[in-house]
Coordinates of N, CA, C and O in Angstrom, one line a residue:
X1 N 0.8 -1.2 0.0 CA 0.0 0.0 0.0 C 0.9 1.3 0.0 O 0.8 2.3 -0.6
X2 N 1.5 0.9 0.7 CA 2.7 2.4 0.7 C 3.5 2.8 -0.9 O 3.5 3.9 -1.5
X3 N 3.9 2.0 -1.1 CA 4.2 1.9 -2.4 C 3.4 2.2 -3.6 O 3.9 2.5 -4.6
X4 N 2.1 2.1 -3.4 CA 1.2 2.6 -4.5 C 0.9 4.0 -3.9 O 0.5 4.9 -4.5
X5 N 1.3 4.0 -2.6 CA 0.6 5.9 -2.1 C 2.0 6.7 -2.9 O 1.7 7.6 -3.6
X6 N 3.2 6.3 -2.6 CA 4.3 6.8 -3.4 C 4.1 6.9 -4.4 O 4.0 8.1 -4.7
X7 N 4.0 5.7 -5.7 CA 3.7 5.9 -6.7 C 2.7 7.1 -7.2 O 3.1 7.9 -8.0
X8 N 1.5 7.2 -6.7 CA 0.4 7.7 -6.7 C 0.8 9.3 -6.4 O 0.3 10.2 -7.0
X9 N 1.7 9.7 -5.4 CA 2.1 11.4 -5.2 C 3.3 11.8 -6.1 O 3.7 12.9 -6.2
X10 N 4.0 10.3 -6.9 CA 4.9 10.8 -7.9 C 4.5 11.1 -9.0 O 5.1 11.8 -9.7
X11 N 3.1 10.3 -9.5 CA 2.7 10.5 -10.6 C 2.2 12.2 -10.5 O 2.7 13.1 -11.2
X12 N 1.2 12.5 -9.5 CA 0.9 13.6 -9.2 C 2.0 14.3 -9.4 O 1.8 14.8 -10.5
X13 N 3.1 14.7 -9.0 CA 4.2 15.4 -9.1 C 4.6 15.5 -10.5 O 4.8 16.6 -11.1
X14 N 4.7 14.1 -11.2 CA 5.4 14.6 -12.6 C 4.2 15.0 -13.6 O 4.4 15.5 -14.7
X15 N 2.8 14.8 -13.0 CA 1.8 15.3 -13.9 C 1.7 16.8 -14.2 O 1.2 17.3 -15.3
X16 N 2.2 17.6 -12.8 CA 1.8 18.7 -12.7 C 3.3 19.3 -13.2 O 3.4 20.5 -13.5
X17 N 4.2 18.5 -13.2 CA 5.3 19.0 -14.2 C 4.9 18.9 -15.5 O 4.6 20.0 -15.7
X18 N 4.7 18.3 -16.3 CA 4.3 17.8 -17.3 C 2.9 18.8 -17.9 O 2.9 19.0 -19.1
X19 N 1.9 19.3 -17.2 CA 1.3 20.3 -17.5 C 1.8 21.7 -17.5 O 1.3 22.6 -18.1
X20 N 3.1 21.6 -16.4 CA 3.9 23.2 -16.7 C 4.3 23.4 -17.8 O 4.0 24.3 -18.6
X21 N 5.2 22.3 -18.0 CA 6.1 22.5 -19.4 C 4.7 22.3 -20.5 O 4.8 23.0 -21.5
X22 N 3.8 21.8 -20.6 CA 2.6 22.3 -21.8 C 2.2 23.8 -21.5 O 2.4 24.7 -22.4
X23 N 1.8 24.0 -20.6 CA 1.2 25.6 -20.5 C 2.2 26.5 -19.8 O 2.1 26.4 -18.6
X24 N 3.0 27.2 -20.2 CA 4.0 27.9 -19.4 C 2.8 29.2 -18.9 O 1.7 29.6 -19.3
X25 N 3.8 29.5 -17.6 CA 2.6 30.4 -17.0 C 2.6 31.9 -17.3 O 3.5 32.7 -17.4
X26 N 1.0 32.1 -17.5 CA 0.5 33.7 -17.5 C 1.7 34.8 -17.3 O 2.3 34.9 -16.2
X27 N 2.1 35.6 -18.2 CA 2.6 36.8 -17.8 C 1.7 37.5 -16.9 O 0.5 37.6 -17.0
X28 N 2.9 38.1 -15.6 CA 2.5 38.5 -14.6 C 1.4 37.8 -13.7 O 1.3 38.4 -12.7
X29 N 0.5 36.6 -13.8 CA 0.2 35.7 -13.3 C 0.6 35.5 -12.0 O -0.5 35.5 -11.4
X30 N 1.3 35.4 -11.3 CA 2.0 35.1 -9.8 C 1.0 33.8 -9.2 O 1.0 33.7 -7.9
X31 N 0.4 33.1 -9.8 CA -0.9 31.9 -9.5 C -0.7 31.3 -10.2 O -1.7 30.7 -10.3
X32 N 0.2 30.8 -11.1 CA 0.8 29.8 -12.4 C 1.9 29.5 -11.9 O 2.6 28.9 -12.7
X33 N 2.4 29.7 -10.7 CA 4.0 29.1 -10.5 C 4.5 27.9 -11.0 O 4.2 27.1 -10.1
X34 N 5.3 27.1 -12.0 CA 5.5 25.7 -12.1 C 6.2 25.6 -10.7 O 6.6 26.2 -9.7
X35 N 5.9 24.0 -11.1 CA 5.6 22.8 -9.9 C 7.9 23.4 -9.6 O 8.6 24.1 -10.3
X36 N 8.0 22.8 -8.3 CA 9.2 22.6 -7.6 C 9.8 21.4 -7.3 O 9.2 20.3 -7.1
X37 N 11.0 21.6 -7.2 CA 11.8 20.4 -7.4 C 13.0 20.9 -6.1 O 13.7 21.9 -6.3
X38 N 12.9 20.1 -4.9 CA 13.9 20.6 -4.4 C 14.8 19.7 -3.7 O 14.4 19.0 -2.8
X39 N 16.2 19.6 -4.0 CA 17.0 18.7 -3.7 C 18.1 19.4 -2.5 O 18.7 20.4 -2.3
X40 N 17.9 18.1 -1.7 CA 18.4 18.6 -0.2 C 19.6 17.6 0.3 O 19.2 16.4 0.3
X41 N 20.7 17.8 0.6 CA 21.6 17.0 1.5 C 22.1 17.2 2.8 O 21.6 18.3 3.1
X42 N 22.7 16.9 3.4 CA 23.1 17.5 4.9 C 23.4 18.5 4.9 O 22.7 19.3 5.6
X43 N 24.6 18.9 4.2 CA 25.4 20.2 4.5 C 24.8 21.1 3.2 O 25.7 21.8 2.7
X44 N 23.9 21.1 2.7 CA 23.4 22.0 1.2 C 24.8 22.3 0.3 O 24.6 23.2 -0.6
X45 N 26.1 21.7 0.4 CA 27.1 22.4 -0.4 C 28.1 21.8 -1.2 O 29.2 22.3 -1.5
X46 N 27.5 20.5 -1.5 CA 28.1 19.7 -2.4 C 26.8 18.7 -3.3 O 26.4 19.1 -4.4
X47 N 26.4 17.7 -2.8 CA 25.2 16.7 -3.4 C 24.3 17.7 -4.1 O 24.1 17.8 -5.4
X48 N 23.7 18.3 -3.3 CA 22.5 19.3 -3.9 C 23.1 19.8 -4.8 O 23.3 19.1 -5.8
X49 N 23.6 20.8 -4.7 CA 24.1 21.7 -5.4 C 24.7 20.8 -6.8 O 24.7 21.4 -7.8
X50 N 25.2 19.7 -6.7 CA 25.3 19.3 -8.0 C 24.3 18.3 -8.7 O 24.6 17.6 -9.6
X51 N 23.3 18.3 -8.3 CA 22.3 17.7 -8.8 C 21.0 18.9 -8.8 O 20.2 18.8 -9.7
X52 N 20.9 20.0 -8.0 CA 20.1 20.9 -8.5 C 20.9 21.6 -9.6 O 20.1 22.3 -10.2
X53 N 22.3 21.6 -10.2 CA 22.8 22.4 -11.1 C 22.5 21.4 -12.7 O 22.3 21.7 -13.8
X54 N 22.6 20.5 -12.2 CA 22.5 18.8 -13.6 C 21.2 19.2 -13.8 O 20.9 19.9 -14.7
X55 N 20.3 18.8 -12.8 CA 18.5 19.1 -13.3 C 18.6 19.9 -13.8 O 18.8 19.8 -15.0
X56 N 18.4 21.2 -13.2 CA 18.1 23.1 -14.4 C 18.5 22.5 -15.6 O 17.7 21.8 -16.3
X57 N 19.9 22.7 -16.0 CA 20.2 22.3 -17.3 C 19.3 21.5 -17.9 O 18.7 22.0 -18.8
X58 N 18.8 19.9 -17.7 CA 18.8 19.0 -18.0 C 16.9 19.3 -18.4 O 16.5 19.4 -19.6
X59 N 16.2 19.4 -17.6 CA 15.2 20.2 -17.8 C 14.7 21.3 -18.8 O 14.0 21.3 -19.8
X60 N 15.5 22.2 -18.2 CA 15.2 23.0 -19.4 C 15.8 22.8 -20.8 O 15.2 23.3 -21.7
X61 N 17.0 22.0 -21.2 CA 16.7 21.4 -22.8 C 15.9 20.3 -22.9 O 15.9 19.8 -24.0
X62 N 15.2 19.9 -22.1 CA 14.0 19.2 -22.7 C 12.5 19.6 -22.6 O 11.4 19.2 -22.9
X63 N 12.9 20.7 -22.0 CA 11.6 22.0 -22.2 C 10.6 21.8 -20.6 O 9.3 21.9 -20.4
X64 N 11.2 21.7 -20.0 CA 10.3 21.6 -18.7 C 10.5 22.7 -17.9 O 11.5 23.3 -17.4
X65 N 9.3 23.0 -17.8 CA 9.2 24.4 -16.4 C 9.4 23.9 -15.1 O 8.7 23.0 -14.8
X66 N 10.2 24.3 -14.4 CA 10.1 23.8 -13.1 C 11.2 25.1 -12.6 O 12.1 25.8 -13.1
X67 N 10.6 24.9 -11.1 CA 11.8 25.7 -10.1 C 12.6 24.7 -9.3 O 12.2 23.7 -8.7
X68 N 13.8 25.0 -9.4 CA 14.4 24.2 -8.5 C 15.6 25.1 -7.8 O 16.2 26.1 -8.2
X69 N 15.6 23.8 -6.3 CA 16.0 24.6 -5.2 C 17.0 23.8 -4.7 O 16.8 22.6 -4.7
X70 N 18.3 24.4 -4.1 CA 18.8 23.1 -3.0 C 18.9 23.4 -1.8 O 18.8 24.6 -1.5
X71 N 19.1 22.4 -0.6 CA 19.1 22.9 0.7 C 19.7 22.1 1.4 O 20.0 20.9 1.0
X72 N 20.2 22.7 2.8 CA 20.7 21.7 3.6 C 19.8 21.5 5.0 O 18.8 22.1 5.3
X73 N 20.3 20.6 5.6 CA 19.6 19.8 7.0 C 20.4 20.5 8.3 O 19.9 20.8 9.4
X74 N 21.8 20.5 7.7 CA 22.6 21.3 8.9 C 23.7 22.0 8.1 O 24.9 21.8 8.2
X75 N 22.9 22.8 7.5 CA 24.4 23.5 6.2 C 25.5 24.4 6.5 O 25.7 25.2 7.4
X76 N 26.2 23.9 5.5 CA 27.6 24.3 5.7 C 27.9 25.8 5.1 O 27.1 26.3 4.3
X77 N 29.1 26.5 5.5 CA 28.7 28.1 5.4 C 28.8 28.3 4.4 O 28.3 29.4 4.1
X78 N 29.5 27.7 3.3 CA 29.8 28.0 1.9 C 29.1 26.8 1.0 O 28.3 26.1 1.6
X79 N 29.3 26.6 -0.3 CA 29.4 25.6 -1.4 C 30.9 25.3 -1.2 O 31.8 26.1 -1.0
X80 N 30.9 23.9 -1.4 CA 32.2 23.6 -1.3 C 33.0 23.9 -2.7 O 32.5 23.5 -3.8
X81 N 33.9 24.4 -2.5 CA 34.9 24.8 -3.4 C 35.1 23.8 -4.5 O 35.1 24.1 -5.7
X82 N 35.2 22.5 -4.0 CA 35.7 21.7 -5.0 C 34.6 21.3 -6.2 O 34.8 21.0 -7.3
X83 N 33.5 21.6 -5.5 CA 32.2 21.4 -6.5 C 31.8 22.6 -7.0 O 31.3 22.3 -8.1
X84 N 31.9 23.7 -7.0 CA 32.1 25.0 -7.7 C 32.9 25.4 -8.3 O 33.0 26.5 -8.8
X85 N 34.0 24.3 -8.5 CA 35.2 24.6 -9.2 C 34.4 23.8 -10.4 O 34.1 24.2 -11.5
X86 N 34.1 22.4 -9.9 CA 33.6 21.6 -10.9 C 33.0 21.8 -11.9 O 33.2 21.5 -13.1
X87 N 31.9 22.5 -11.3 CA 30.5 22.9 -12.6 C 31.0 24.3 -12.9 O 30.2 25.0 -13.5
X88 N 32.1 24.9 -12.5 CA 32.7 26.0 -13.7 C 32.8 25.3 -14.2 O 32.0 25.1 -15.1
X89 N 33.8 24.3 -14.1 CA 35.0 23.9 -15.1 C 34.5 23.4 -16.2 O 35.1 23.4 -17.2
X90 N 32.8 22.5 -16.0 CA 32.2 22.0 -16.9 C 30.5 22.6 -17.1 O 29.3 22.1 -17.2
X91 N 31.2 24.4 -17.2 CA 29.8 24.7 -17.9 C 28.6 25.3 -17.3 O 27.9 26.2 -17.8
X92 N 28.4 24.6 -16.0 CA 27.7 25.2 -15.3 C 27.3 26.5 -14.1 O 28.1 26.8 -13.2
X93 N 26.2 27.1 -14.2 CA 26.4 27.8 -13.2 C 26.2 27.4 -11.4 O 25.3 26.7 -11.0
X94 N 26.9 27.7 -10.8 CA 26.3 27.5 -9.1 C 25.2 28.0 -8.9 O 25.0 29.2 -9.0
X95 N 24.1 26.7 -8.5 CA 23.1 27.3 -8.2 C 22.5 28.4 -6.8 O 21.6 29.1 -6.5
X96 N 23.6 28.0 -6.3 CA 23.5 28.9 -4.9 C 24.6 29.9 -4.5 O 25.8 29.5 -4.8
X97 N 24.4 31.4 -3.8 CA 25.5 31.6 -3.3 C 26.2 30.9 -2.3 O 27.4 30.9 -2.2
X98 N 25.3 30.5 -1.5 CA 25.5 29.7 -0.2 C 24.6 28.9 0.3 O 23.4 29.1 0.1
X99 N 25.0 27.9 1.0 CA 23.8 27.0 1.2 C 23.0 27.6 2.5 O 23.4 28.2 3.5
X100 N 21.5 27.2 2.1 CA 20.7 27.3 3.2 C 20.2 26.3 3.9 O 20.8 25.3 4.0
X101 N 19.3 26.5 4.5 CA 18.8 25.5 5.5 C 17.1 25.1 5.0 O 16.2 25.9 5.1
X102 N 16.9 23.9 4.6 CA 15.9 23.1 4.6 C 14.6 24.0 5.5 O 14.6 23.9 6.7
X103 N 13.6 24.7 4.8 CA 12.5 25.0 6.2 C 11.3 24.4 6.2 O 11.1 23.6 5.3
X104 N 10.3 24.6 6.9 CA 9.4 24.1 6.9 C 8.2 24.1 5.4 O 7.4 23.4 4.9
X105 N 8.7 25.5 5.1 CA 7.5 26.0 4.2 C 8.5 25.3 2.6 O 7.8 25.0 1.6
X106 N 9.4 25.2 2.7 CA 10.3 23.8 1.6 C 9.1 22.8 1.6 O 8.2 22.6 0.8
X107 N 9.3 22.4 2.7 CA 8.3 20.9 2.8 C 7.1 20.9 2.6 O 6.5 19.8 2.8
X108 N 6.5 21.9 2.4 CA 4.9 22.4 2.6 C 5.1 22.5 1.0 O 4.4 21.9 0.3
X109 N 5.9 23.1 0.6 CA 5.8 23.9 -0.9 C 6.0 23.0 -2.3 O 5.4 23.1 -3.3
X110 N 7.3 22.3 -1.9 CA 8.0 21.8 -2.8 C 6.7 20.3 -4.1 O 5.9 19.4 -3.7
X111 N 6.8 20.5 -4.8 CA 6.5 19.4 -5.2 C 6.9 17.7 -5.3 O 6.3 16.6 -5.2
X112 N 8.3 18.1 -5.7 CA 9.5 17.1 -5.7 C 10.1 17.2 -4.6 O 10.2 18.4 -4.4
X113 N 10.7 16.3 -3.6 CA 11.8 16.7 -2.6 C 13.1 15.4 -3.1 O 12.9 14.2 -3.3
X114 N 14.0 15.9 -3.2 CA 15.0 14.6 -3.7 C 15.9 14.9 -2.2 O 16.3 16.0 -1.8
X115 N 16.1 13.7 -1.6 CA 16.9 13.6 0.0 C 18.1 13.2 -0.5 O 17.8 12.1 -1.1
X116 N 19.8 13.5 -0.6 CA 20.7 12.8 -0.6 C 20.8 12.8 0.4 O 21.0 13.8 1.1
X117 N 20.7 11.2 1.0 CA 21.2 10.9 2.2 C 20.9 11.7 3.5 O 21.8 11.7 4.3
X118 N 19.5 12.7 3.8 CA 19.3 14.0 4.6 C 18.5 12.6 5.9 O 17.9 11.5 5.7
X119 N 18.9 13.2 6.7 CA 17.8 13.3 8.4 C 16.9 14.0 8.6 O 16.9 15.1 9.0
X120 N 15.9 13.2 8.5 CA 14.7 14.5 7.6 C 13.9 14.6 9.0 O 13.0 15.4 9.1
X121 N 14.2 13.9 10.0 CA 13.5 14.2 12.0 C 12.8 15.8 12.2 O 11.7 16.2 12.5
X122 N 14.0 16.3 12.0 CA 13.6 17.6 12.4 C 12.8 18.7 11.6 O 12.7 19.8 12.1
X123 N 12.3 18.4 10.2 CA 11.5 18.8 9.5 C 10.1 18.3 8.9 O 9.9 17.4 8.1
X124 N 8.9 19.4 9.4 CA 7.3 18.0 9.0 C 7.8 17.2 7.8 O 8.8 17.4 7.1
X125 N 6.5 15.8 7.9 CA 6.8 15.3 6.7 C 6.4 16.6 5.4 O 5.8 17.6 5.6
X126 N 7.0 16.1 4.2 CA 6.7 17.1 2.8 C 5.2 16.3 2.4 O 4.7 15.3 2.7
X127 N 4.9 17.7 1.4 CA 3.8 17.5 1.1 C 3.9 16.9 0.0 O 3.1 16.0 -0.3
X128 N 4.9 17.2 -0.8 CA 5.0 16.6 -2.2 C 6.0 15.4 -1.9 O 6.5 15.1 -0.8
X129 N 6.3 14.7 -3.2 CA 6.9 13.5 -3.1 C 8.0 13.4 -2.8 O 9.0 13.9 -3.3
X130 N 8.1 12.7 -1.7 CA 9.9 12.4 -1.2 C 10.5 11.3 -1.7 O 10.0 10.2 -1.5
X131 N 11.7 11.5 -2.4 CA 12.7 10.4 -3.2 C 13.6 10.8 -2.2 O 13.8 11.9 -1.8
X132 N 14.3 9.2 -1.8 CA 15.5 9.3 -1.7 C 17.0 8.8 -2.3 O 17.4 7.7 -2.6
X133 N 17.2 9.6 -2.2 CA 18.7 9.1 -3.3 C 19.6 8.8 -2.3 O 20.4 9.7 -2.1
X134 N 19.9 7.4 -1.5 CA 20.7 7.5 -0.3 C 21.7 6.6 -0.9 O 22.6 6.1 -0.1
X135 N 21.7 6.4 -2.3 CA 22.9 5.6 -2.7 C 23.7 6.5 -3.3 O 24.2 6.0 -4.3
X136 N 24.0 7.9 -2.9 CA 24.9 8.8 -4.0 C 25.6 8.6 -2.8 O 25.1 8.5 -1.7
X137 N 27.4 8.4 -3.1 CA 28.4 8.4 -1.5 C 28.6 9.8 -1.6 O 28.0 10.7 -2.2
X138 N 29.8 10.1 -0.6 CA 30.0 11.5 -0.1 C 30.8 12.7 -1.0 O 31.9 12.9 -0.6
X139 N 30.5 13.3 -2.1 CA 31.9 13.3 -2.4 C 32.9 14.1 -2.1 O 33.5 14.8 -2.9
X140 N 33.0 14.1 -0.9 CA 34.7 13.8 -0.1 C 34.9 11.6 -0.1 O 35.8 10.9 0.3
X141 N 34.2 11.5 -0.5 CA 35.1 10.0 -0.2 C 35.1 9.5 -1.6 O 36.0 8.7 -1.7
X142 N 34.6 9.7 -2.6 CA 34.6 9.8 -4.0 C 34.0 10.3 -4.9 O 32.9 9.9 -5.3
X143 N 34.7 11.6 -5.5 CA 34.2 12.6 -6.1 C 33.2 12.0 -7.5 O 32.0 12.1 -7.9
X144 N 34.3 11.5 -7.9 CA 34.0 10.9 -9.3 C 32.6 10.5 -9.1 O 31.7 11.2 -9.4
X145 N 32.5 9.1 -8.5 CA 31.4 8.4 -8.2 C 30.3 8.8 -7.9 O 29.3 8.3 -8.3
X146 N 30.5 10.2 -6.9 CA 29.3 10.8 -6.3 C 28.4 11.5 -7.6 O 27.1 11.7 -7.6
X147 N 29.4 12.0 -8.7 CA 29.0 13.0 -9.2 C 28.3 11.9 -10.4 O 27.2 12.2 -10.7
X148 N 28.7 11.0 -10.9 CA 28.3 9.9 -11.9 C 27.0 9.4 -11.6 O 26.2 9.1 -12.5
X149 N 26.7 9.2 -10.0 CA 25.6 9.0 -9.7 C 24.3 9.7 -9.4 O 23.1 9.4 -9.4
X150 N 25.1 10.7 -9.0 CA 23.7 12.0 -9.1 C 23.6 12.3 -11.2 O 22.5 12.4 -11.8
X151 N 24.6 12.4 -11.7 CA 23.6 12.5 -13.1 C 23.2 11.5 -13.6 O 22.5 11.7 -14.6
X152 N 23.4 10.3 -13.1 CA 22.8 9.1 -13.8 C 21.0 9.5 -12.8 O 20.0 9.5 -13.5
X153 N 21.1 9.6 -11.7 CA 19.7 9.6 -11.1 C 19.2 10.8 -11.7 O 18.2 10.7 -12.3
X154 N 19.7 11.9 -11.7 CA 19.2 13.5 -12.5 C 18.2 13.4 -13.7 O 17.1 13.8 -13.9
X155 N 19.3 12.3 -14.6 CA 18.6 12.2 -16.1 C 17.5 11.3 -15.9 O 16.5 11.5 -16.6
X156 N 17.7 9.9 -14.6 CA 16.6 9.2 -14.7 C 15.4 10.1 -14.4 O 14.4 9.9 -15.1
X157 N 15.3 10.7 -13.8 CA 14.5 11.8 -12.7 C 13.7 12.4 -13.9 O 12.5 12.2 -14.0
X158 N 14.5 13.3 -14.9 CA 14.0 14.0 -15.8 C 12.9 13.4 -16.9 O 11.8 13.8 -17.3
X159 N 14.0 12.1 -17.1 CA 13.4 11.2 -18.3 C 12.1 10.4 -17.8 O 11.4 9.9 -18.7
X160 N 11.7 10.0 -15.8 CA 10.7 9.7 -16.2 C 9.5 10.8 -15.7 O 8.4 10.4 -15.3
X161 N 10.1 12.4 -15.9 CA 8.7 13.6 -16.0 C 8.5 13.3 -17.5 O 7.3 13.0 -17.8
X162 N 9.3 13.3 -18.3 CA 9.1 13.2 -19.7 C 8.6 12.2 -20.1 O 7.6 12.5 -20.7
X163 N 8.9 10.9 -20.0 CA 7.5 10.0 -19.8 C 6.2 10.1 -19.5 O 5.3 9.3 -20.0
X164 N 6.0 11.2 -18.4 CA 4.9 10.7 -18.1 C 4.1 12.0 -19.0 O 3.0 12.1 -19.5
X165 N 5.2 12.7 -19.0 CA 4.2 13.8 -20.3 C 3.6 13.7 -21.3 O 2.6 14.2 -21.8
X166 N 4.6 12.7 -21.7 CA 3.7 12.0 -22.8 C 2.6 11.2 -22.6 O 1.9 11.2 -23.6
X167 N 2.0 10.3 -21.5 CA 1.0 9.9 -21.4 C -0.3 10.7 -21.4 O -1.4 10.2 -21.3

């Protein structure tokens, strides 16, 4: 049963993605917001940040409206250097100046929540769908790896809103 309730708030989630990217919202509208996507790790300054930077991109060349956000659980005062060096070095922009902190109205708001590996105790449950991604490792213990496996999940992520848009 749980499993079909997940199922059932993901489809919701990518449906209402999937109607963004069809109807982009009303100029000046402020009541058409596309759906959110918000990817959270402990410290907001490595995981997130490179998987909220992979989605934007990845998204918007396949034409999807979405906002997307990253956050931390107990964040760290900066983005880690080594991951801002990264997504210069390949193209991308940092999506944050600095990491913030996971709040309540995140969890109320978000449509998508993607957890790398977060302690989600001290925040209500979300309203929208919670994935967790607790197989990406740290990357301080392997960069490479960490980073292979958040865009291998990114693209899966994208490719099944884009599936379901087509239904």
């Amino acid at each position: 049963m749980e499993v079909a309730l997940r199922y059932r708030g993901l489809a919701r989630a990518i449906m209402l993605v999937a109607i963004s990217a069809q109807q982009p919202p009303a100029a000046g509208s402020g009541t058409d917001a596309p759906p959110t996507v918000l990817f959270m790790c402990p410290h907001g300054a490595a995981k997130s940040v490179l998987a909220s930077a992979y989605f934007q991109r990845a998204a918007k060349e396949r034409g999807l409206n979405v906002r997307v956000l990253s956050a931390g659980t107990d964040p760290d005062p900066e983005i880690a250097p080594v991951v801002a060096s990264h997504l210069r070095k390949n193209g991308y922009d940092v999506p944050a100046a600095k990491p913030r902190r996971a709040t309540a109205d995140d969890m109320a708001t978000a449509d998508v929540i993607v957890s790398l590996g977060c302690d989600l105790k001290d925040l209500p449950p979300p309203r929208g769908t919670l994935l967790r991604w607790n197989d990406v490792p740290g990357p301080g213990e392997d960069f490479a790896a960490a980073d292979a496996k958040i865009r291998e999940r990114v693209s899966q992520l994208v490719e099944d809103l884009i599936r379901q848009q087509r239904r």
